[in-house]
Amino acid sequence: MATGSENLRQTEQREQPLEGAKPLDSKPDSAANLRNQYFDCLASGKSSCEVPTKPQEQIGTLELTNPYTSERSEMVEQPKPITADTVLPRAQWTLAFNLTTTQDHQAPSIGSNAEDARVYAGARNKTAELLELAATTVGKPVTLVVQNAQRPESSETSPTTDNNNNNNNQIVDGQAQASLSASAKDSGTSGMLIHTYLIHDGQIRELPTRPSQGVAADTEALLNIAGRQAPSEHLALFAQGHGGGPHGVSGDTGRATLAEMDAAIKNGLANSGRDKLDLVDFDACSMGNAAVLAAVASRADNIIASPEMETAGGEDIDAQNVRAIVGAVLSNPSMNGHELGQKIIDLAAQGANGGAAAPREIDRIVAGTDTLSHYNAAEIGQFNQNLNRLGSALTQAFESEPNRQAILTAIGDAPLASQAGGVRLAGTPRAELRDSKTFAANIINAIENGSLIDPQGQIKSAAEALQASQNRLVAGYHGEKAGGYDQQGGLSMFLPGRTYLDNQARADELNPARNITELASDERFSNLQNKESLLNSLGYNIEEVQYGQKKLGADARAIAPIIEAKEALSNASTQAEYTAALGLLTASARQFEQSEAGQRLNQIYLEQARAATAKAFAEEIPAQDQSQWTTFLRNLQALAH
């Protein structure tokens, strides 16, 4: 999940009155009217709705841990306190939220007030929003079970204190780049405490805190609590955190593989009288992936996930809008799991997560979910059968070189997820996760334009069958116009293209000597006014080359001409002198690459690239193992050079 800018649509919505809203009168049921307006407001996707209060005789109060400050404070009146052992009345819906990742960060401040620049996002922000909804549950057959991870109070006294997540997310150009390897702590060693809240009929009960046992174990514990203390006709799990597609999920409490999450859901439901969730919603990056669906298909009837990154940029842009989702359930608790899944997609399309009004040409992140899909889990088996069928047909076509090239073109022309897997294992190239619908369409187009030979029609038939099964699998999809996501199909799969398979191309990206050659010919640095930027980039890459030369025991004098050219650039005071120095740099950089020292350096990076590619396939293929489709992926791997 990444951080990004807030959305203008939300501001516009807040300024508009509720359509069809009736003025409240002074009758005794005015509070009920206010609640109904509140439910309608939330269900419409508006980000700011007036919270109603329940008129009641004050009998007592309840103190809760404020998720922003970890201070104890009086938050809600409670006439009949729920105890830690209370079994709540059977509801229509129990919504269980596992909020694992706090993404508070410092936005660029305006003026001297740093407080104004603090952006609250992720687990703590969503927890606060859900607690604020307590009053709206009065008289509704809906229970919320909310748990989040916090540092012990002694080490987290304010939202500005560094927390575990700060090490995982580096804010660059307004976005947080998440690394699974950076947050991959062993279960139970995160030092986090789990706070759990039961919310029902206007009341909140904070259960005893407990040490986190890791993402998977905490998920299992949440579902145990929901099944034991919050019985209901329907049960939904909302799993918030960082997503890695085939690599699983992670958060402030560690990481969990897909297999571990599958086991956690199974074990968590063991004593609930059910073997499936009505709905599981991954409020995380890149989980709208074929491997993810295959892993959890037997644990939920409906799955919500985004093939793309999700964005956490503040209260109005914080991935999926939990206020709107809960509001929709409160306004219509009789809906089933499929209807709730469709409603979540409808809310995204209406702008609940931001961005829906943004024009296609906009060049910045404006939505919490650029993509969001609702999957019908019952269709996953048929989809995988058709995926295998296509894999078998493509494997046969691979025997022809023209067909191989046509297939690689079809892969390369399919949209690539911007973070391509969200989070990943250290040392591997970023997985190329591509839109499956577009890939199938590209295969059909290649056959129709004659670049892919399909004399028996087997490939086209298989591709069309895959498209049809995906249409049934993806029950609902919203893609933002910005970025062209509205043209995609709502499901990603591992599809490595030519660049991924070109180890030399990846070695060139890593090789500082090649970087120097490219810097010398980069038009951006052709003007004297950009000299300092060029010198800074050259300095870093020259140091890297020198380090490599030392490791190889090579003659350090081989790079001397490049250093001399850098000195000439540094001393240049006119455009003519600067241009001449650039010429010297270009010639010396190319000469070094062609030298024995340069070739030895290239070989080091080439071997690193080959090892990384092999490691990536070793991770990606088991996650998406589908017999004939796996054979096709192995054929792609064999093309790596």
XYZ file of C-alpha atoms in Angstrom:
641
model
C 0.000 0.000 0.000
C 1.313 3.439 -0.879
C 0.663 6.988 0.287
C -0.625 9.590 -2.134
C -2.480 12.865 -2.552
C -6.011 13.556 -1.446
C -8.911 13.639 -3.870
C -10.824 16.697 -4.969
C -14.049 14.756 -5.413
C -14.281 14.124 -1.684
C -14.133 17.866 -0.984
C -16.836 18.485 -3.551
C -19.039 15.823 -1.989
C -18.701 17.299 1.466
C -19.918 20.634 0.184
C -23.121 19.160 -1.285
C -26.239 18.517 0.812
C -27.646 15.003 0.927
C -29.940 14.424 -2.028
C -33.468 13.806 -0.896
C -32.639 14.529 2.727
C -35.704 15.514 4.725
C -35.541 18.140 7.457
C -35.583 16.671 10.941
C -38.479 17.528 13.165
C -38.764 17.489 16.914
C -40.648 14.199 17.092
C -39.268 11.414 19.291
C -38.093 9.477 16.254
C -35.909 12.343 14.982
C -32.805 10.468 16.132
C -33.847 7.518 13.978
C -34.333 9.842 11.023
C -30.870 11.241 11.616
C -29.370 7.747 11.693
C -31.079 6.831 8.421
C -29.661 9.930 6.776
C -26.261 9.000 8.158
C -26.489 5.486 6.688
C -27.527 6.907 3.327
C -24.677 9.401 3.477
C -22.088 6.697 4.168
C -23.500 4.350 1.566
C -23.275 7.112 -1.036
C -19.511 7.299 -0.515
C -19.337 10.724 1.097
C -16.329 11.080 3.358
C -17.870 13.353 6.002
C -21.239 12.579 7.556
C -22.676 13.860 10.817
C -22.530 11.139 13.457
C -25.885 10.787 15.264
C -26.136 10.235 18.990
C -28.401 7.824 20.808
C -30.726 9.562 23.286
C -30.476 7.488 26.444
C -30.158 7.685 30.191
C -26.514 7.795 31.185
C -25.721 4.834 33.416
C -21.981 4.558 32.960
C -19.081 5.220 30.686
C -16.371 3.148 29.074
C -12.733 4.093 28.714
C -10.896 3.002 25.567
C -7.375 3.214 24.287
C -7.243 6.097 21.832
C -5.590 4.645 18.684
C -3.988 8.016 17.949
C -2.254 8.597 21.280
C -2.497 5.323 23.250
C -4.000 7.406 26.074
C -7.024 6.171 27.982
C -10.012 8.403 27.483
C -13.777 8.373 27.907
C -15.277 7.750 24.465
C -18.825 6.408 24.638
C -21.744 6.017 27.024
C -22.581 2.410 27.800
C -25.855 1.637 29.584
C -25.368 -2.161 29.739
C -21.652 -2.885 29.483
C -20.495 -5.768 27.357
C -18.049 -7.905 29.293
C -14.980 -9.699 27.985
C -16.997 -12.949 28.005
C -20.252 -11.568 26.628
C -21.826 -13.489 23.770
C -23.678 -10.868 21.768
C -27.134 -11.448 20.285
C -27.043 -13.213 16.935
C -26.777 -10.589 14.204
C -27.315 -10.585 10.477
C -23.707 -9.536 9.882
C -20.441 -9.627 11.777
C -17.746 -7.513 10.140
C -14.278 -8.478 11.411
C -11.455 -6.012 10.732
C -7.792 -7.009 11.074
C -5.917 -3.702 10.798
C -2.209 -4.510 10.708
C -0.447 -1.526 9.163
C -0.321 2.066 10.406
C 0.774 4.423 7.642
C 0.849 7.801 9.361
C 3.411 10.012 7.685
C 4.585 13.587 7.461
C 3.245 15.403 4.418
C 4.963 18.519 3.053
C 4.006 21.222 5.553
C 2.731 24.671 4.694
C 4.003 27.283 7.106
C 5.566 26.476 10.447
C 2.824 24.319 11.967
C 4.115 20.745 11.725
C 0.910 19.395 13.255
C -1.015 20.364 10.140
C 1.367 18.330 7.993
C 0.768 15.075 9.847
C -1.245 12.632 7.730
C -3.079 9.830 9.505
C -3.639 6.726 7.411
C -3.891 2.987 7.737
C -4.685 0.962 10.844
C -4.948 3.704 13.468
C -6.982 5.967 11.215
C -9.379 3.186 10.254
C -9.725 2.071 13.879
C -10.724 5.586 14.917
C -13.249 5.760 12.070
C -14.825 2.457 13.082
C -15.045 3.441 16.756
C -16.766 6.653 15.724
C -19.450 4.571 13.983
C -20.554 2.923 17.232
C -23.567 5.185 17.681
C -24.876 4.244 14.249
C -25.164 0.568 15.191
C -28.068 1.234 17.575
C -30.934 -1.089 16.733
C -29.057 -2.635 13.823
C -28.366 -6.390 13.534
C -24.696 -5.736 12.800
C -21.620 -6.342 14.958
C -18.137 -4.963 14.325
C -15.080 -6.772 15.678
C -12.071 -4.516 15.215
C -8.480 -5.314 16.074
C -5.325 -3.356 15.405
C -1.678 -3.568 16.305
C -0.057 -0.852 18.413
C 3.241 -0.445 20.151
C 3.113 -0.635 23.959
C 2.089 2.696 25.484
C 5.586 3.293 26.800
C 6.979 3.479 23.276
C 4.077 5.025 21.412
C 2.751 8.095 23.120
C 1.841 10.172 20.113
C 1.246 9.804 16.391
C 4.531 11.542 15.694
C 6.580 8.889 17.469
C 8.463 6.611 15.097
C 6.684 3.307 14.734
C 7.511 -0.046 13.265
C 6.087 0.854 9.893
C 8.370 3.835 9.366
C 11.232 1.503 8.587
C 9.189 -0.228 5.917
C 7.912 2.785 4.006
C 10.204 5.422 2.599
C 8.253 8.441 1.387
C 9.447 9.347 -2.089
C 7.550 11.856 -4.217
C 4.477 11.421 -2.055
C 4.437 7.629 -2.306
C 5.521 4.980 0.172
C 7.386 2.097 -1.404
C 6.804 -1.031 0.679
C 9.250 -3.902 0.886
C 8.172 -7.301 2.162
C 11.731 -8.183 3.080
C 11.987 -5.034 5.195
C 8.952 -5.998 7.284
C 9.502 -9.755 7.363
C 9.866 -10.216 11.095
C 9.320 -13.606 12.679
C 5.847 -14.134 14.141
C 5.549 -12.953 17.712
C 8.710 -10.850 17.732
C 7.272 -7.581 16.469
C 6.825 -6.117 19.947
C 3.280 -5.055 19.039
C 0.167 -5.376 21.179
C -3.212 -6.325 19.739
C -6.183 -4.174 20.779
C -9.604 -5.653 20.057
C -12.979 -3.893 20.192
C -16.515 -5.295 20.050
C -19.031 -2.780 18.692
C -22.737 -3.603 18.869
C -25.982 -1.679 19.416
C -24.183 1.572 20.170
C -21.803 0.005 22.680
C -18.061 -0.586 22.531
C -16.112 -3.088 24.561
C -12.334 -3.218 24.486
C -11.173 -6.779 25.155
C -7.934 -7.482 27.048
C -4.859 -6.627 25.017
C -2.504 -9.419 24.002
C 0.911 -9.660 22.337
C 0.838 -10.061 18.582
C 1.708 -13.535 17.361
C 2.137 -12.469 13.743
C -0.251 -11.651 10.906
C -1.608 -15.165 10.404
C -2.042 -16.049 14.081
C -3.647 -12.670 14.791
C -6.102 -13.266 11.939
C -6.990 -16.662 13.373
C -7.536 -15.128 16.825
C -9.800 -12.420 15.393
C -12.013 -14.979 13.669
C -12.125 -17.060 16.854
C -13.411 -14.041 18.773
C -15.937 -13.231 16.050
C -17.241 -16.785 16.008
C -17.359 -17.138 19.793
C -18.676 -13.736 20.892
C -20.321 -12.240 17.811
C -22.499 -14.941 16.214
C -24.187 -13.939 12.983
C -25.836 -15.163 9.826
C -23.058 -13.682 7.684
C -19.364 -13.129 8.444
C -16.898 -10.941 6.540
C -13.165 -10.521 7.131
C -11.391 -7.300 6.161
C -7.612 -7.831 6.053
C -5.725 -4.515 5.892
C -1.982 -4.221 5.337
C 0.678 -4.562 2.659
C -0.027 -7.019 -0.135
C 2.453 -8.939 -2.253
C 0.156 -10.885 -4.545
C 1.664 -14.393 -4.828
C 4.039 -13.600 -1.942
C 1.275 -13.053 0.621
C 0.733 -10.168 3.027
C 2.696 -8.214 5.600
C 2.207 -5.516 8.192
C 3.606 -4.027 11.365
C 3.351 -7.474 12.967
C 5.307 -9.396 10.316
C 4.400 -11.306 7.182
C 2.315 -14.302 6.175
C 2.365 -16.455 3.067
C -0.823 -17.299 1.200
C -0.710 -20.806 2.664
C -0.430 -19.361 6.172
C -3.383 -17.045 5.580
C -5.428 -19.937 4.201
C -4.686 -21.981 7.337
C -5.439 -19.003 9.596
C -8.906 -18.553 8.110
C -9.606 -22.294 8.270
C -8.531 -22.572 11.909
C -10.238 -19.329 12.884
C -13.567 -20.643 11.612
C -13.166 -24.084 13.191
C -15.457 -23.422 16.168
C -17.838 -21.011 14.471
C -20.166 -23.560 12.874
C -19.091 -22.498 9.397
C -16.292 -23.511 7.050
C -16.321 -20.417 4.836
C -16.498 -16.673 5.110
C -19.276 -14.944 3.246
C -16.671 -12.441 2.105
C -12.969 -11.718 2.541
C -11.720 -8.266 1.577
C -7.981 -7.713 1.129
C -7.522 -4.003 1.802
C -3.954 -4.203 0.479
C -1.903 -3.836 -2.699
C -1.801 -6.351 -5.535
C -3.984 -9.096 -4.045
C -6.316 -9.230 -7.063
C -4.123 -11.975 -8.477
C -4.818 -15.459 -9.844
C -2.454 -17.091 -7.337
C -4.175 -15.346 -4.414
C -7.615 -16.469 -5.559
C -6.469 -20.067 -5.962
C -5.052 -20.020 -2.426
C -8.155 -18.721 -0.619
C -10.973 -19.918 -2.895
C -12.080 -22.605 -0.447
C -12.254 -20.151 2.476
C -14.698 -17.523 1.176
C -17.617 -17.306 -1.212
C -16.716 -13.765 -2.271
C -13.312 -12.092 -2.492
C -12.549 -8.367 -2.772
C -9.063 -7.286 -3.852
C -7.153 -4.853 -6.039
C -4.850 -6.049 -8.839
C -3.041 -2.720 -8.511
C -1.496 -0.807 -5.645
C -3.765 0.741 -3.044
C -3.011 4.246 -1.787
C -3.026 5.613 1.755
C -2.726 9.382 1.688
C -4.908 10.498 4.558
C -8.450 10.444 5.886
C -10.124 10.946 2.507
C -7.712 8.761 0.515
C -6.976 5.743 2.707
C -7.268 2.702 0.444
C -10.788 1.282 0.860
C -13.304 3.467 2.670
C -14.386 1.457 5.724
C -16.934 4.110 6.699
C -18.797 3.704 3.430
C -18.675 -0.102 3.577
C -20.004 -0.280 7.138
C -22.598 2.359 6.301
C -23.839 0.248 3.403
C -24.262 -2.806 5.637
C -26.030 -0.789 8.335
C -28.424 0.641 5.764
C -29.199 -2.810 4.313
C -28.211 -5.599 6.722
C -30.360 -8.100 4.822
C -27.921 -8.207 1.903
C -25.944 -11.404 1.324
C -22.215 -11.806 0.660
C -22.516 -11.412 -3.097
C -24.604 -8.275 -2.725
C -22.107 -6.813 -0.265
C -19.278 -7.546 -2.688
C -21.100 -5.756 -5.480
C -21.898 -2.847 -3.162
C -18.210 -2.413 -2.291
C -17.393 -2.143 -6.005
C -20.310 0.254 -6.539
C -19.004 2.462 -3.734
C -15.576 2.592 -5.375
C -17.166 3.536 -8.694
C -19.142 6.304 -6.964
C -15.954 7.802 -5.531
C -16.017 6.462 -1.973
C -12.296 5.704 -2.255
C -11.586 8.894 -4.192
C -10.657 9.397 -7.793
C -13.800 8.448 -9.670
C -14.235 11.952 -11.102
C -10.624 12.308 -12.254
C -10.087 12.676 -16.012
C -8.147 10.005 -17.871
C -5.267 12.401 -18.560
C -4.544 13.246 -14.937
C -0.948 12.458 -13.994
C -1.097 11.821 -10.266
C -2.570 9.416 -7.762
C -6.037 10.534 -6.700
C -7.698 7.295 -5.608
C -7.283 4.911 -2.724
C -8.040 2.082 -5.139
C -7.138 2.570 -8.802
C -8.603 -0.896 -9.307
C -10.963 -2.976 -7.190
C -12.538 -6.330 -8.043
C -15.215 -8.607 -6.651
C -14.490 -12.270 -7.368
C -17.004 -15.117 -7.293
C -14.940 -17.850 -5.645
C -17.119 -20.608 -7.104
C -15.770 -19.757 -10.579
C -12.063 -19.991 -9.740
C -11.835 -23.712 -10.517
C -13.287 -23.279 -14.009
C -11.016 -20.307 -14.655
C -7.960 -22.391 -13.765
C -9.126 -25.209 -16.040
C -9.333 -22.798 -18.953
C -5.978 -21.287 -17.988
C -4.465 -24.771 -18.261
C -6.160 -25.268 -21.606
C -4.619 -22.051 -22.926
C -1.253 -23.010 -21.463
C -1.329 -26.318 -23.332
C -2.193 -24.627 -26.638
C 0.504 -21.972 -26.215
C 3.100 -24.610 -25.319
C 2.471 -26.334 -28.651
C 2.664 -23.003 -30.476
C 6.018 -22.296 -28.818
C 7.686 -24.808 -31.129
C 7.616 -22.138 -33.866
C 9.950 -19.123 -33.576
C 7.440 -16.702 -35.199
C 4.797 -17.913 -32.759
C 7.164 -17.448 -29.819
C 7.759 -13.853 -30.815
C 4.033 -13.214 -31.321
C 3.258 -14.617 -27.868
C 5.994 -12.511 -26.251
C 4.532 -9.438 -27.961
C 1.062 -10.307 -26.640
C 2.530 -10.551 -23.146
C 4.500 -7.315 -23.415
C 1.465 -5.383 -24.655
C -0.637 -6.424 -21.634
C -0.706 -3.747 -18.898
C 1.853 -4.244 -16.152
C 0.809 -3.527 -12.570
C 2.613 -0.331 -11.528
C 4.264 -1.906 -8.519
C 4.157 -5.304 -10.217
C 3.484 -7.409 -7.179
C 3.545 -4.712 -4.535
C 6.034 -6.226 -2.129
C 8.564 -8.908 -2.961
C 11.386 -11.059 -1.726
C 14.791 -9.416 -1.427
C 17.163 -10.087 -4.301
C 14.566 -10.967 -6.922
C 13.463 -8.833 -9.871
C 10.039 -7.325 -9.393
C 7.403 -9.785 -10.546
C 5.708 -8.926 -13.812
C 2.017 -9.187 -12.962
C -0.136 -8.359 -15.980
C -3.823 -7.983 -16.782
C -5.098 -11.411 -17.833
C -8.073 -10.126 -19.835
C -5.880 -7.936 -22.036
C -3.387 -10.775 -22.538
C -6.135 -13.107 -23.796
C -7.436 -10.365 -26.109
C -3.907 -9.771 -27.426
C -3.556 -13.488 -28.235
C -6.818 -13.431 -30.190
C -5.770 -10.249 -32.031
C -2.413 -11.833 -32.936
C -4.227 -14.810 -34.461
C -6.601 -12.571 -36.391
C -3.805 -10.384 -37.803
C -1.781 -13.439 -38.826
C 1.245 -12.977 -36.568
C 0.292 -16.017 -34.453
C -0.416 -19.165 -36.472
C -3.334 -21.231 -35.152
C -4.363 -23.628 -37.960
C -6.677 -25.772 -35.815
C -8.150 -22.845 -33.901
C -7.124 -24.369 -30.563
C -5.375 -21.274 -29.229
C -8.219 -18.913 -30.106
C -10.817 -21.257 -28.657
C -8.848 -21.574 -25.417
C -8.323 -17.801 -25.155
C -12.028 -17.146 -25.695
C -12.914 -19.752 -23.059
C -10.543 -18.037 -20.620
C -12.177 -14.680 -21.326
C -15.633 -16.141 -20.733
C -14.625 -17.773 -17.454
C -12.963 -14.557 -16.286
C -16.181 -12.670 -16.989
C -17.944 -15.063 -14.612
C -15.125 -14.988 -12.073
C -14.926 -11.178 -11.898
C -18.434 -10.437 -10.680
C -17.713 -6.718 -10.365
C -14.856 -4.421 -11.266
C -14.026 -0.737 -10.983
C -11.010 0.772 -12.684
C -10.190 4.467 -12.601
C -10.117 6.312 -15.903
C -6.822 7.876 -14.878
C -4.192 5.412 -15.997
C -6.605 3.574 -18.289
C -7.561 1.096 -15.575
C -11.172 1.169 -16.740
C -10.068 -0.759 -19.840
C -8.601 -3.651 -17.846
C -10.246 -6.838 -16.636
C -9.635 -6.780 -12.893
C -7.309 -9.781 -12.483
C -3.522 -10.077 -12.666
C -1.256 -13.056 -13.268
C 2.477 -13.660 -13.496
C 3.403 -13.088 -17.158
C 7.102 -12.298 -17.715
C 7.890 -10.441 -20.927
C 11.008 -9.923 -23.009
C 12.684 -7.474 -20.636
C 12.149 -9.783 -17.674
C 13.761 -12.636 -19.615
C 16.710 -10.556 -20.852
C 19.377 -11.054 -18.207
C 21.816 -8.797 -20.035
C 19.272 -5.971 -19.997
C 18.883 -6.422 -16.252
C 22.668 -6.583 -15.839
C 22.919 -3.298 -17.741
C 20.494 -1.724 -15.278
C 22.712 -2.833 -12.400
C 26.096 -2.107 -13.987
C 27.475 1.338 -12.973
C 29.786 1.352 -16.014
C 26.771 1.142 -18.326
C 25.081 3.844 -16.266
C 28.061 6.152 -16.913
C 27.804 5.551 -20.674
C 24.079 6.321 -20.617
C 24.579 9.445 -18.503
C 27.104 10.769 -21.029
C 24.565 10.511 -23.858
C 21.507 11.623 -21.890
C 20.003 14.733 -23.491
C 18.901 15.997 -20.083
C 22.546 16.650 -19.197
C 23.622 18.182 -22.508
C 23.240 21.736 -21.193
C 25.842 23.387 -18.963
C 23.184 24.438 -16.448
C 22.646 20.755 -15.543
C 26.334 20.141 -14.849
C 25.991 19.681 -11.090
C 23.284 17.051 -11.449
C 25.437 15.128 -13.907
C 28.501 15.352 -11.669
C 26.544 14.011 -8.694
C 25.306 11.015 -10.685
C 28.747 10.367 -12.134
C 30.382 10.476 -8.718
C 28.175 7.722 -7.337
C 28.623 5.436 -10.348
C 32.389 5.972 -10.512
C 32.631 4.952 -6.852
C 30.659 1.802 -7.635
C 32.964 0.935 -10.547
C 36.022 1.500 -8.360
C 34.566 -0.765 -5.692
C 33.929 -3.474 -8.297
C 37.454 -3.127 -9.641
C 38.845 -3.547 -6.154
C 36.759 -6.666 -5.553
C 38.050 -8.113 -8.831
C 41.632 -7.181 -8.078
C 41.680 -5.326 -11.413
C 43.981 -2.512 -12.471
C 42.527 0.698 -11.030
C 44.083 2.672 -13.877
C 41.456 1.314 -16.289
C 38.919 3.846 -15.057
C 41.351 6.778 -15.011
C 40.116 8.261 -18.360
C 36.562 8.446 -16.973
C 37.804 10.258 -13.872
C 39.763 12.692 -16.059
C 36.648 13.369 -18.156
C 34.689 14.068 -14.971
C 37.357 16.589 -13.935
C 37.050 18.278 -17.333
C 33.292 18.535 -16.849
C 33.787 19.988 -13.392
C 36.174 22.651 -14.725
C 34.021 23.572 -17.744
C 32.764 27.164 -17.560
C 31.327 27.566 -21.066
C 28.910 25.458 -23.080
C 31.658 24.669 -25.596
C 34.004 23.392 -22.877
C 31.179 21.397 -21.342
C 30.206 19.800 -24.679
C 33.829 18.858 -25.357
C 34.116 17.273 -21.906
C 30.931 15.290 -22.563
C 32.558 13.928 -25.711
C 35.572 12.801 -23.686
C 33.277 11.146 -21.141
C 31.339 9.284 -23.848
C 34.505 7.965 -25.497
C 36.189 6.935 -22.243
C 33.031 5.236 -20.904
C 32.592 3.161 -24.061
C 36.281 2.295 -24.074
C 36.067 1.053 -20.491
C 33.017 -1.128 -21.209
C 34.881 -2.788 -24.091
C 38.058 -3.307 -22.069
C 38.911 -6.518 -20.238
C 38.158 -4.815 -16.919
C 34.766 -3.675 -18.191
C 33.893 -7.128 -19.509
C 34.798 -8.750 -16.196
C 32.624 -6.241 -14.358
C 29.724 -6.929 -16.737
C 30.075 -10.669 -16.118
C 29.580 -10.155 -12.384
C 26.303 -8.304 -12.917
C 25.183 -10.781 -15.583
C 25.590 -13.670 -13.148
C 23.678 -11.719 -10.513
C 20.853 -11.122 -12.996
C 20.687 -14.801 -13.950
C 20.550 -15.880 -10.318
C 17.833 -13.322 -9.567
C 15.709 -14.487 -12.516
C 15.998 -18.130 -11.457
C 15.045 -17.170 -7.905
C 12.043 -15.191 -9.118
C 10.688 -18.067 -11.208
C 11.249 -20.409 -8.268
C 8.978 -18.144 -6.208
C 6.360 -17.202 -8.789
C 5.643 -20.546 -10.463
C 4.749 -22.542 -7.313
C 2.377 -19.762 -6.282
C 0.570 -20.047 -9.637
C 1.066 -23.793 -10.214
C -1.583 -24.998 -12.674
C -0.018 -27.984 -14.508
C -0.195 -27.086 -18.237
C 0.009 -23.382 -17.457
C 3.120 -24.086 -15.402
C 4.621 -25.878 -18.416
C 4.029 -22.736 -20.470
C 5.738 -20.586 -17.829
C 8.671 -22.994 -17.817
C 8.947 -22.500 -21.570
C 9.136 -18.768 -20.967
C 11.798 -19.293 -18.326
C 13.845 -21.315 -20.823
C 14.029 -18.198 -23.013
C 15.876 -16.265 -20.302
C 19.347 -15.431 -21.552
